[in-house]
PDB file of C-alpha atoms and ligand atoms in Angstrom:
ATOM      1  CA  UNK A   1      10.795   1.372  21.816  1.00 86.00           C
ATOM      2  CA  UNK A   2      11.283  -1.785  19.838  1.00 94.00           C
ATOM      3  CA  UNK A   3      12.313  -1.086  16.154  1.00 97.00           C
ATOM      4  CA  UNK A   4      12.829  -3.922  13.669  1.00 98.00           C
ATOM      5  CA  UNK A   5      12.404  -2.773  10.547  1.00 98.00           C
ATOM      6  CA  UNK A   6      11.118  -5.068   6.779  1.00 98.00           C
ATOM      7  CA  UNK A   7      12.051  -3.819   3.746  1.00 98.00           C
ATOM      8  CA  UNK A   8       8.584  -4.869   1.152  1.00 99.00           C
ATOM      9  CA  UNK A   9       9.948  -5.980  -2.004  1.00 99.00           C
ATOM     10  CA  UNK A  10       6.151  -5.785  -4.214  1.00 99.00           C
ATOM     11  CA  UNK A  11       6.305  -7.629  -7.865  1.00 99.00           C
ATOM     12  CA  UNK A  12      10.078  -6.122  -9.041  1.00 99.00           C
ATOM     13  CA  UNK A  13       8.860  -8.284 -12.468  1.00 99.00           C
ATOM     14  CA  UNK A  14       9.317  -8.485 -15.879  1.00 98.00           C
ATOM     15  CA  UNK A  15       5.166  -8.378 -17.005  1.00 99.00           C
ATOM     16  CA  UNK A  16       4.953  -5.532 -15.242  1.00 98.00           C
ATOM     17  CA  UNK A  17       8.448  -3.728 -17.208  1.00 98.00           C
ATOM     18  CA  UNK A  18       9.375  -2.141 -19.963  1.00 98.00           C
ATOM     19  CA  UNK A  19      10.391  -3.215 -22.406  1.00 98.00           C
ATOM     20  CA  UNK A  20       8.263  -6.141 -23.052  1.00 97.00           C
ATOM     21  CA  UNK A  21       6.049  -6.520 -19.828  1.00 98.00           C
ATOM     22  CA  UNK A  22       2.415  -7.856 -20.838  1.00 98.00           C
ATOM     23  CA  UNK A  23       1.220  -5.306 -18.322  1.00 98.00           C
ATOM     24  CA  UNK A  24       4.128  -2.895 -18.534  1.00 98.00           C
ATOM     25  CA  UNK A  25       3.101   0.243 -16.089  1.00 98.00           C
ATOM     26  CA  UNK A  26       5.290   3.412 -17.895  1.00 98.00           C
ATOM     27  CA  UNK A  27       8.936   4.066 -16.521  1.00 98.00           C
ATOM     28  CA  UNK A  28       8.841   1.304 -14.049  1.00 98.00           C
ATOM     29  CA  UNK A  29      12.476  -0.528 -14.793  1.00 98.00           C
ATOM     30  CA  UNK A  30      13.721   3.147 -13.142  1.00 98.00           C
ATOM     31  CA  UNK A  31      13.120   2.443  -9.342  1.00 98.00           C
ATOM     32  CA  UNK A  32      15.314  -0.671  -9.426  1.00 98.00           C
ATOM     33  CA  UNK A  33      18.033   1.493  -8.505  1.00 98.00           C
ATOM     34  CA  UNK A  34      16.937   3.177  -5.513  1.00 98.00           C
ATOM     35  CA  UNK A  35      15.011  -0.685  -4.475  1.00 99.00           C
ATOM     36  CA  UNK A  36      18.860  -1.568  -4.882  1.00 98.00           C
ATOM     37  CA  UNK A  37      19.717   0.915  -2.427  1.00 98.00           C
ATOM     38  CA  UNK A  38      17.377  -0.294   0.420  1.00 98.00           C
ATOM     39  CA  UNK A  39      18.784  -3.121  -0.817  1.00 98.00           C
ATOM     40  CA  UNK A  40      21.793  -2.777   0.527  1.00 98.00           C
ATOM     41  CA  UNK A  41      20.589  -1.609   3.980  1.00 98.00           C
ATOM     42  CA  UNK A  42      20.183  -3.144   7.642  1.00 98.00           C
ATOM     43  CA  UNK A  43      16.492  -4.028   8.012  1.00 98.00           C
ATOM     44  CA  UNK A  44      16.084  -7.464   9.679  1.00 98.00           C
ATOM     45  CA  UNK A  45      14.038  -8.852   7.202  1.00 98.00           C
ATOM     46  CA  UNK A  46      14.525  -8.653   3.252  1.00 98.00           C
ATOM     47  CA  UNK A  47      11.026 -10.100   1.361  1.00 98.00           C
ATOM     48  CA  UNK A  48       9.807  -9.834  -2.733  1.00 99.00           C
ATOM     49  CA  UNK A  49       6.533 -10.818  -3.546  1.00 98.00           C
ATOM     50  CA  UNK A  50       6.457 -12.319  -6.908  1.00 98.00           C
ATOM     51  CA  UNK A  51       2.480 -12.069  -8.505  1.00 98.00           C
ATOM     52  CA  UNK A  52       1.781 -16.187  -9.498  1.00 98.00           C
ATOM     53  CA  UNK A  53      -0.562 -16.819 -11.962  1.00 98.00           C
ATOM     54  CA  UNK A  54      -2.268 -20.011 -13.316  1.00 98.00           C
ATOM     55  CA  UNK A  55      -3.177 -19.635 -16.857  1.00 98.00           C
ATOM     56  CA  UNK A  56      -6.148 -19.463 -16.032  1.00 98.00           C
ATOM     57  CA  UNK A  57      -6.418 -16.667 -14.167  1.00 98.00           C
ATOM     58  CA  UNK A  58      -9.767 -15.270 -13.253  1.00 98.00           C
ATOM     59  CA  UNK A  59      -8.534 -11.319 -13.897  1.00 98.00           C
ATOM     60  CA  UNK A  60      -6.885 -12.508 -17.387  1.00 98.00           C
ATOM     61  CA  UNK A  61      -9.816 -10.756 -19.563  1.00 98.00           C
ATOM     62  CA  UNK A  62      -8.841 -13.768 -22.024  1.00 98.00           C
ATOM     63  CA  UNK A  63     -10.279 -15.846 -19.498  1.00 98.00           C
ATOM     64  CA  UNK A  64     -13.901 -14.143 -19.797  1.00 98.00           C
ATOM     65  CA  UNK A  65     -16.422 -14.607 -22.970  1.00 97.00           C
ATOM     66  CA  UNK A  66     -17.156 -11.381 -25.176  1.00 97.00           C
ATOM     67  CA  UNK A  67     -18.288  -8.079 -25.174  1.00 97.00           C
ATOM     68  CA  UNK A  68     -16.370  -7.716 -21.816  1.00 96.00           C
ATOM     69  CA  UNK A  69     -13.003  -9.486 -21.813  1.00 98.00           C
ATOM     70  CA  UNK A  70     -11.065  -5.723 -23.140  1.00 98.00           C
ATOM     71  CA  UNK A  71      -8.313  -5.838 -20.461  1.00 98.00           C
ATOM     72  CA  UNK A  72      -7.476  -2.455 -18.537  1.00 97.00           C
ATOM     73  CA  UNK A  73     -11.325  -1.397 -19.681  1.00 98.00           C
ATOM     74  CA  UNK A  74     -13.818  -4.780 -18.776  1.00 98.00           C
ATOM     75  CA  UNK A  75     -14.492  -5.373 -14.949  1.00 98.00           C
ATOM     76  CA  UNK A  76     -16.340  -8.845 -13.753  1.00 98.00           C
ATOM     77  CA  UNK A  77     -17.805  -9.720 -10.399  1.00 98.00           C
ATOM     78  CA  UNK A  78     -16.118 -12.344  -8.849  1.00 98.00           C
ATOM     79  CA  UNK A  79     -18.043 -14.292  -5.920  1.00 98.00           C
ATOM     80  CA  UNK A  80     -15.924 -15.359  -2.819  1.00 98.00           C
ATOM     81  CA  UNK A  81     -15.930 -19.519  -3.835  1.00 98.00           C
ATOM     82  CA  UNK A  82     -16.921 -19.975   0.022  1.00 98.00           C
ATOM     83  CA  UNK A  83     -19.756 -17.992   0.229  1.00 98.00           C
ATOM     84  CA  UNK A  84     -21.850 -16.603  -3.020  1.00 97.00           C
ATOM     85  CA  UNK A  85     -23.230 -13.611  -0.993  1.00 98.00           C
ATOM     86  CA  UNK A  86     -19.960 -12.049  -0.595  1.00 98.00           C
ATOM     87  CA  UNK A  87     -19.003 -10.921  -4.035  1.00 98.00           C
ATOM     88  CA  UNK A  88     -15.999  -8.340  -5.143  1.00 97.00           C
ATOM     89  CA  UNK A  89     -15.562  -6.633  -8.580  1.00 98.00           C
ATOM     90  CA  UNK A  90     -12.142  -6.505  -9.660  1.00 98.00           C
ATOM     91  CA  UNK A  91     -10.799  -5.138 -13.383  1.00 98.00           C
ATOM     92  CA  UNK A  92      -9.660  -8.193 -15.440  1.00 98.00           C
ATOM     93  CA  UNK A  93      -6.123  -7.609 -16.970  1.00 98.00           C
ATOM     94  CA  UNK A  94      -4.055  -9.423 -19.980  1.00 98.00           C
ATOM     95  CA  UNK A  95      -2.127 -12.543 -19.534  1.00 98.00           C
ATOM     96  CA  UNK A  96       0.147 -11.615 -17.124  1.00 98.00           C
ATOM     97  CA  UNK A  97       2.882 -13.482 -14.218  1.00 99.00           C
ATOM     98  CA  UNK A  98       1.726 -16.988 -15.607  1.00 99.00           C
ATOM     99  CA  UNK A  99       4.081 -19.088 -12.925  1.00 98.00           C
ATOM    100  CA  UNK A 100       7.011 -20.520 -15.008  1.00 98.00           C
ATOM    101  CA  UNK A 101       7.406 -17.922 -17.983  1.00 98.00           C
ATOM    102  CA  UNK A 102       9.214 -14.826 -18.073  1.00 98.00           C
ATOM    103  CA  UNK A 103       6.917 -12.429 -17.695  1.00 98.00           C
ATOM    104  CA  UNK A 104       6.629 -14.134 -13.237  1.00 98.00           C
ATOM    105  CA  UNK A 105      10.690 -13.266 -13.435  1.00 98.00           C
ATOM    106  CA  UNK A 106      12.183 -10.866 -11.221  1.00 98.00           C
ATOM    107  CA  UNK A 107      13.680  -8.426 -12.417  1.00 98.00           C
ATOM    108  CA  UNK A 108      17.486  -9.380 -12.657  1.00 98.00           C
ATOM    109  CA  UNK A 109      19.114  -6.437 -12.752  1.00 98.00           C
ATOM    110  CA  UNK A 110      17.285  -6.878  -9.652  1.00 98.00           C
ATOM    111  CA  UNK A 111      20.453  -7.289  -5.697  1.00 98.00           C
ATOM    112  CA  UNK A 112      17.782 -10.131  -5.881  1.00 98.00           C
ATOM    113  CA  UNK A 113      20.590 -12.307  -3.872  1.00 98.00           C
ATOM    114  CA  UNK A 114      19.887  -9.857  -0.878  1.00 98.00           C
ATOM    115  CA  UNK A 115      16.406 -10.727  -0.410  1.00 98.00           C
ATOM    116  CA  UNK A 116      16.012 -13.078   2.256  1.00 98.00           C
ATOM    117  CA  UNK A 117      12.852 -14.685   1.805  1.00 98.00           C
ATOM    118  CA  UNK A 118      10.154 -14.856  -1.677  1.00 98.00           C
ATOM    119  CA  UNK A 119       6.699 -15.213  -1.574  1.00 98.00           C
ATOM    120  CA  UNK A 120       4.291 -15.715  -4.149  1.00 98.00           C
ATOM    121  CA  UNK A 121       0.639 -14.691  -4.287  1.00 98.00           C
ATOM    122  CA  UNK A 122      -2.282 -15.057  -6.507  1.00 98.00           C
ATOM    123  CA  UNK A 123      -1.531 -19.038  -7.390  1.00 98.00           C
ATOM    124  CA  UNK A 124      -5.737 -19.467  -6.062  1.00 98.00           C
ATOM    125  CA  UNK A 125      -7.587 -18.919  -9.586  1.00 98.00           C
ATOM    126  CA  UNK A 126     -10.459 -18.391  -8.699  1.00 98.00           C
ATOM    127  CA  UNK A 127     -10.218 -15.185  -6.577  1.00 98.00           C
ATOM    128  CA  UNK A 128      -7.446 -12.057  -7.670  1.00 98.00           C
ATOM    129  CA  UNK A 129      -5.163 -11.249  -5.489  1.00 98.00           C
ATOM    130  CA  UNK A 130      -3.566  -7.801  -5.170  1.00 98.00           C
ATOM    131  CA  UNK A 131      -2.526  -7.059  -1.781  1.00 98.00           C
ATOM    132  CA  UNK A 132       0.944 -10.163  -0.128  1.00 98.00           C
ATOM    133  CA  UNK A 133      -1.119 -10.834   2.681  1.00 98.00           C
ATOM    134  CA  UNK A 134      -4.448 -12.186   0.978  1.00 98.00           C
ATOM    135  CA  UNK A 135      -7.362 -11.804  -1.281  1.00 98.00           C
ATOM    136  CA  UNK A 136      -9.840  -9.834   0.232  1.00 98.00           C
ATOM    137  CA  UNK A 137     -13.013 -11.215   0.873  1.00 98.00           C
ATOM    138  CA  UNK A 138     -12.947 -11.629   4.433  1.00 97.00           C
ATOM    139  CA  UNK A 139     -16.605 -14.125   5.152  1.00 97.00           C
ATOM    140  CA  UNK A 140     -14.256 -15.693   5.519  1.00 98.00           C
ATOM    141  CA  UNK A 141     -11.031 -15.439   3.697  1.00 98.00           C
ATOM    142  CA  UNK A 142     -10.341 -16.784   0.671  1.00 98.00           C
ATOM    143  CA  UNK A 143      -6.181 -17.648  -0.031  1.00 98.00           C
ATOM    144  CA  UNK A 144      -3.186 -16.376   2.425  1.00 98.00           C
ATOM    145  CA  UNK A 145       0.316 -15.840   2.106  1.00 98.00           C
ATOM    146  CA  UNK A 146       2.699 -16.679   4.530  1.00 97.00           C
ATOM    147  CA  UNK A 147       2.928 -12.741   4.882  1.00 98.00           C
ATOM    148  CA  UNK A 148       1.986 -11.928   8.146  1.00 98.00           C
ATOM    149  CA  UNK A 149       4.084 -15.156   9.573  1.00 98.00           C
ATOM    150  CA  UNK A 150       7.493 -13.873   8.427  1.00 98.00           C
ATOM    151  CA  UNK A 151       7.270 -11.181   9.155  1.00 98.00           C
ATOM    152  CA  UNK A 152       5.961 -12.038  12.836  1.00 98.00           C
ATOM    153  CA  UNK A 153       7.917 -14.241  13.349  1.00 98.00           C
ATOM    154  CA  UNK A 154      11.031 -12.014  12.884  1.00 98.00           C
ATOM    155  CA  UNK A 155       9.514  -9.651  15.071  1.00 98.00           C
ATOM    156  CA  UNK A 156       9.504  -7.206  12.924  1.00 98.00           C
ATOM    157  CA  UNK A 157       7.430  -3.037  13.778  1.00 98.00           C
ATOM    158  CA  UNK A 158       7.799  -1.778  10.470  1.00 98.00           C
ATOM    159  CA  UNK A 159       7.311  -2.666   6.654  1.00 99.00           C
ATOM    160  CA  UNK A 160       8.506  -0.079   4.100  1.00 99.00           C
ATOM    161  CA  UNK A 161       7.118  -0.791   1.017  1.00 99.00           C
ATOM    162  CA  UNK A 162       7.899  -0.464  -2.631  1.00 99.00           C
ATOM    163  CA  UNK A 163       7.284  -2.164  -5.796  1.00 99.00           C
ATOM    164  CA  UNK A 164       5.107  -2.463  -8.446  1.00 98.00           C
ATOM    165  CA  UNK A 165       2.457  -1.092  -8.412  1.00 98.00           C
ATOM    166  CA  UNK A 166       1.870   1.684  -6.902  1.00 98.00           C
ATOM    167  CA  UNK A 167      -2.549   2.232  -7.549  1.00 98.00           C
ATOM    168  CA  UNK A 168      -2.412  -2.232  -7.235  1.00 98.00           C
ATOM    169  CA  UNK A 169      -0.569  -4.165  -5.132  1.00 98.00           C
ATOM    170  CA  UNK A 170       1.956  -1.308  -3.153  1.00 99.00           C
ATOM    171  CA  UNK A 171      -1.577  -0.662  -2.394  1.00 98.00           C
ATOM    172  CA  UNK A 172      -3.326  -2.961  -0.681  1.00 98.00           C
ATOM    173  CA  UNK A 173      -0.416  -4.668   0.400  1.00 99.00           C
ATOM    174  CA  UNK A 174       0.337  -1.548   2.465  1.00 99.00           C
ATOM    175  CA  UNK A 175      -2.916  -1.633   4.251  1.00 98.00           C
ATOM    176  CA  UNK A 176      -2.596  -4.490   4.909  1.00 98.00           C
ATOM    177  CA  UNK A 177       0.113  -4.597   6.580  1.00 99.00           C
ATOM    178  CA  UNK A 178      -0.070  -1.687   8.676  1.00 98.00           C
ATOM    179  CA  UNK A 179      -3.978  -3.312   9.394  1.00 98.00           C
ATOM    180  CA  UNK A 180      -2.415  -6.878  10.223  1.00 98.00           C
ATOM    181  CA  UNK A 181      -0.140  -4.014  13.456  1.00 98.00           C
ATOM    182  CA  UNK A 182       3.235  -2.894  11.341  1.00 98.00           C
ATOM    183  CA  UNK A 183       4.176   0.439  11.286  1.00 98.00           C
ATOM    184  CA  UNK A 184       3.575   1.383   7.225  1.00 99.00           C
ATOM    185  CA  UNK A 185       5.374   3.187   5.012  1.00 99.00           C
ATOM    186  CA  UNK A 186       5.703   3.127   1.641  1.00 99.00           C
ATOM    187  CA  UNK A 187       8.341   5.018  -0.836  1.00 99.00           C
ATOM    188  CA  UNK A 188       6.914   7.186  -2.750  1.00 98.00           C
ATOM    189  CA  UNK A 189       9.588   7.212  -5.424  1.00 97.00           C
ATOM    190  CA  UNK A 190      10.576   3.187  -5.142  1.00 98.00           C
ATOM    191  CA  UNK A 191       6.871   2.774  -6.790  1.00 98.00           C
ATOM    192  CA  UNK A 192       4.971   3.702  -9.765  1.00 98.00           C
ATOM    193  CA  UNK A 193       1.622   3.444 -11.189  1.00 98.00           C
ATOM    194  CA  UNK A 194      -0.618   1.758 -13.707  1.00 98.00           C
ATOM    195  CA  UNK A 195      -2.294   5.153 -13.451  1.00 98.00           C
ATOM    196  CA  UNK A 196      -0.384   8.313 -12.488  1.00 98.00           C
ATOM    197  CA  UNK A 197      -3.924  10.021 -12.201  1.00 98.00           C
ATOM    198  CA  UNK A 198      -5.585   7.615  -9.156  1.00 98.00           C
ATOM    199  CA  UNK A 199      -3.616   8.542  -6.511  1.00 98.00           C
ATOM    200  CA  UNK A 200      -4.885  11.247  -5.298  1.00 98.00           C
ATOM    201  CA  UNK A 201      -7.654   8.878  -4.226  1.00 98.00           C
ATOM    202  CA  UNK A 202      -4.705   5.745  -3.133  1.00 98.00           C
ATOM    203  CA  UNK A 203      -3.012   8.640  -0.857  1.00 98.00           C
ATOM    204  CA  UNK A 204      -6.336   9.657   0.999  1.00 98.00           C
ATOM    205  CA  UNK A 205      -6.921   5.826   1.381  1.00 98.00           C
ATOM    206  CA  UNK A 206      -4.126   5.759   2.951  1.00 98.00           C
ATOM    207  CA  UNK A 207      -4.465   8.308   5.517  1.00 98.00           C
ATOM    208  CA  UNK A 208      -7.881   6.735   6.856  1.00 98.00           C
ATOM    209  CA  UNK A 209      -5.548   3.427   7.468  1.00 98.00           C
ATOM    210  CA  UNK A 210      -2.966   5.435   9.548  1.00 98.00           C
ATOM    211  CA  UNK A 211      -0.091   4.438   6.136  1.00 99.00           C
ATOM    212  CA  UNK A 212       2.496   6.905   6.001  1.00 99.00           C
ATOM    213  CA  UNK A 213       4.414   8.127   2.641  1.00 98.00           C
ATOM    214  CA  UNK A 214       7.927   8.911   2.806  1.00 98.00           C
ATOM    215  CA  UNK A 215      10.505  10.102  -0.085  1.00 98.00           C
ATOM    216  CA  UNK A 216      13.342   7.439  -0.422  1.00 98.00           C
ATOM    217  CA  UNK A 217      15.830  10.063   1.872  1.00 98.00           C
ATOM    218  CA  UNK A 218      13.221  10.810   5.261  1.00 98.00           C
ATOM    219  CA  UNK A 219      14.201  10.517   8.360  1.00 98.00           C
ATOM    220  CA  UNK A 220      12.294   6.512   8.809  1.00 98.00           C
ATOM    221  CA  UNK A 221      14.754   6.014   5.972  1.00 98.00           C
ATOM    222  CA  UNK A 222      16.959   8.118   7.945  1.00 98.00           C
ATOM    223  CA  UNK A 223      16.565   5.552  11.350  1.00 98.00           C
ATOM    224  CA  UNK A 224      17.129   1.898   9.423  1.00 98.00           C
ATOM    225  CA  UNK A 225      20.812   3.073   7.871  1.00 97.00           C
ATOM    226  CA  UNK A 226      21.487   4.176  12.046  1.00 96.00           C
ATOM    227  CA  UNK A 227      20.360   0.371  12.625  1.00 90.00           C
ATOM    228  CA  UNK A 228      23.467  -2.123  13.860  1.00 85.00           C
ATOM    229  CA  UNK A 229      23.855  -4.492  11.329  1.00 71.00           C
ATOM    230  CA  UNK A 230      22.457  -8.247  11.898  1.00 65.00           C
ATOM    231  CA  UNK A 231      25.431 -10.248  12.548  1.00 55.00           C
ATOM    232  CA  UNK A 232      23.917 -12.815  10.528  1.00 52.00           C
ATOM    233  CA  UNK A 233      23.749 -10.125   7.325  1.00 48.00           C
TER     234      UNK A 233
HETATM  235  C1  VGL B   1      -0.797  -6.184 -10.261  1.00 52.25           C
HETATM  236  C2  VGL B   1      -2.152  -5.943 -11.459  1.00 52.25           C
HETATM  237  C3  VGL B   1      -2.526  -6.973 -11.829  1.00 52.25           C
HETATM  238  C4  VGL B   1       0.327  -5.141  -9.393  1.00 52.25           C
HETATM  239  C5  VGL B   1      -1.370  -7.236  -9.966  1.00 52.25           C
HETATM  240  O1  VGL B   1       1.154  -6.107  -9.602  1.00 52.25           O
HETATM  241  O2  VGL B   1       0.519  -4.532  -8.861  1.00 52.25           O
HETATM  242  N1  VGL B   1      -1.481  -5.478 -10.976  1.00 52.25           N
HETATM  243  N2  VGL B   1      -1.598  -7.739 -10.864  1.00 52.25           N
HETATM  244 ZN1   ZN B   2      -2.302 -10.392 -11.106  1.00 52.25          ZN
END
């Protein structure tokens, strides 16, 4: 059985972190040392993703009118721009990860020199895109990133997911990775949730999708450590 593992670091950006993030997740910076340990391991490919929105993005509460425009609280129904019959109910957020702003930057303490590729997502103002693979619409899909192609080109078999936020972008990215045919492992202690009380529900969805949650010292991580180092590294 071939084993070609990739590390996928989801949205470790200033706006998702204290002290200044617009959508700061509690204790989010605490996971960076663990992620840097993972970056030192011999993964075949290391990818970081960035939430990367235009100012007029549909998920920003500021782009909607009162009273249904409260960040973290209000929800809206989004129509597939190519198919009004396909709709999706989604939460509104404070403005975050706006292209060109400090909030969109990866954390400076992240060992970004070891990252092979950065995938940007959420650029299409018309759709929410939690998954680093694609927006949630299916008929048809509206916005697709380069991620599937990048992973396939490197013959990746297994994807190890870390980052932010556990209950949004990490969740949808991990489920899509598994559905794309990569055996997907989420490192539970290298993620933090917007709403930690929602995680039981997330674990159930993982079980249904075939995603496995493991700890940072799990045997599956040991398997990566024991990989032969690639010549290019
Ligand atoms: C995210 C909310 C809005 C995330 C992105 O990275 O989890 N959450 N946009
Ligand atoms: Zn976003």
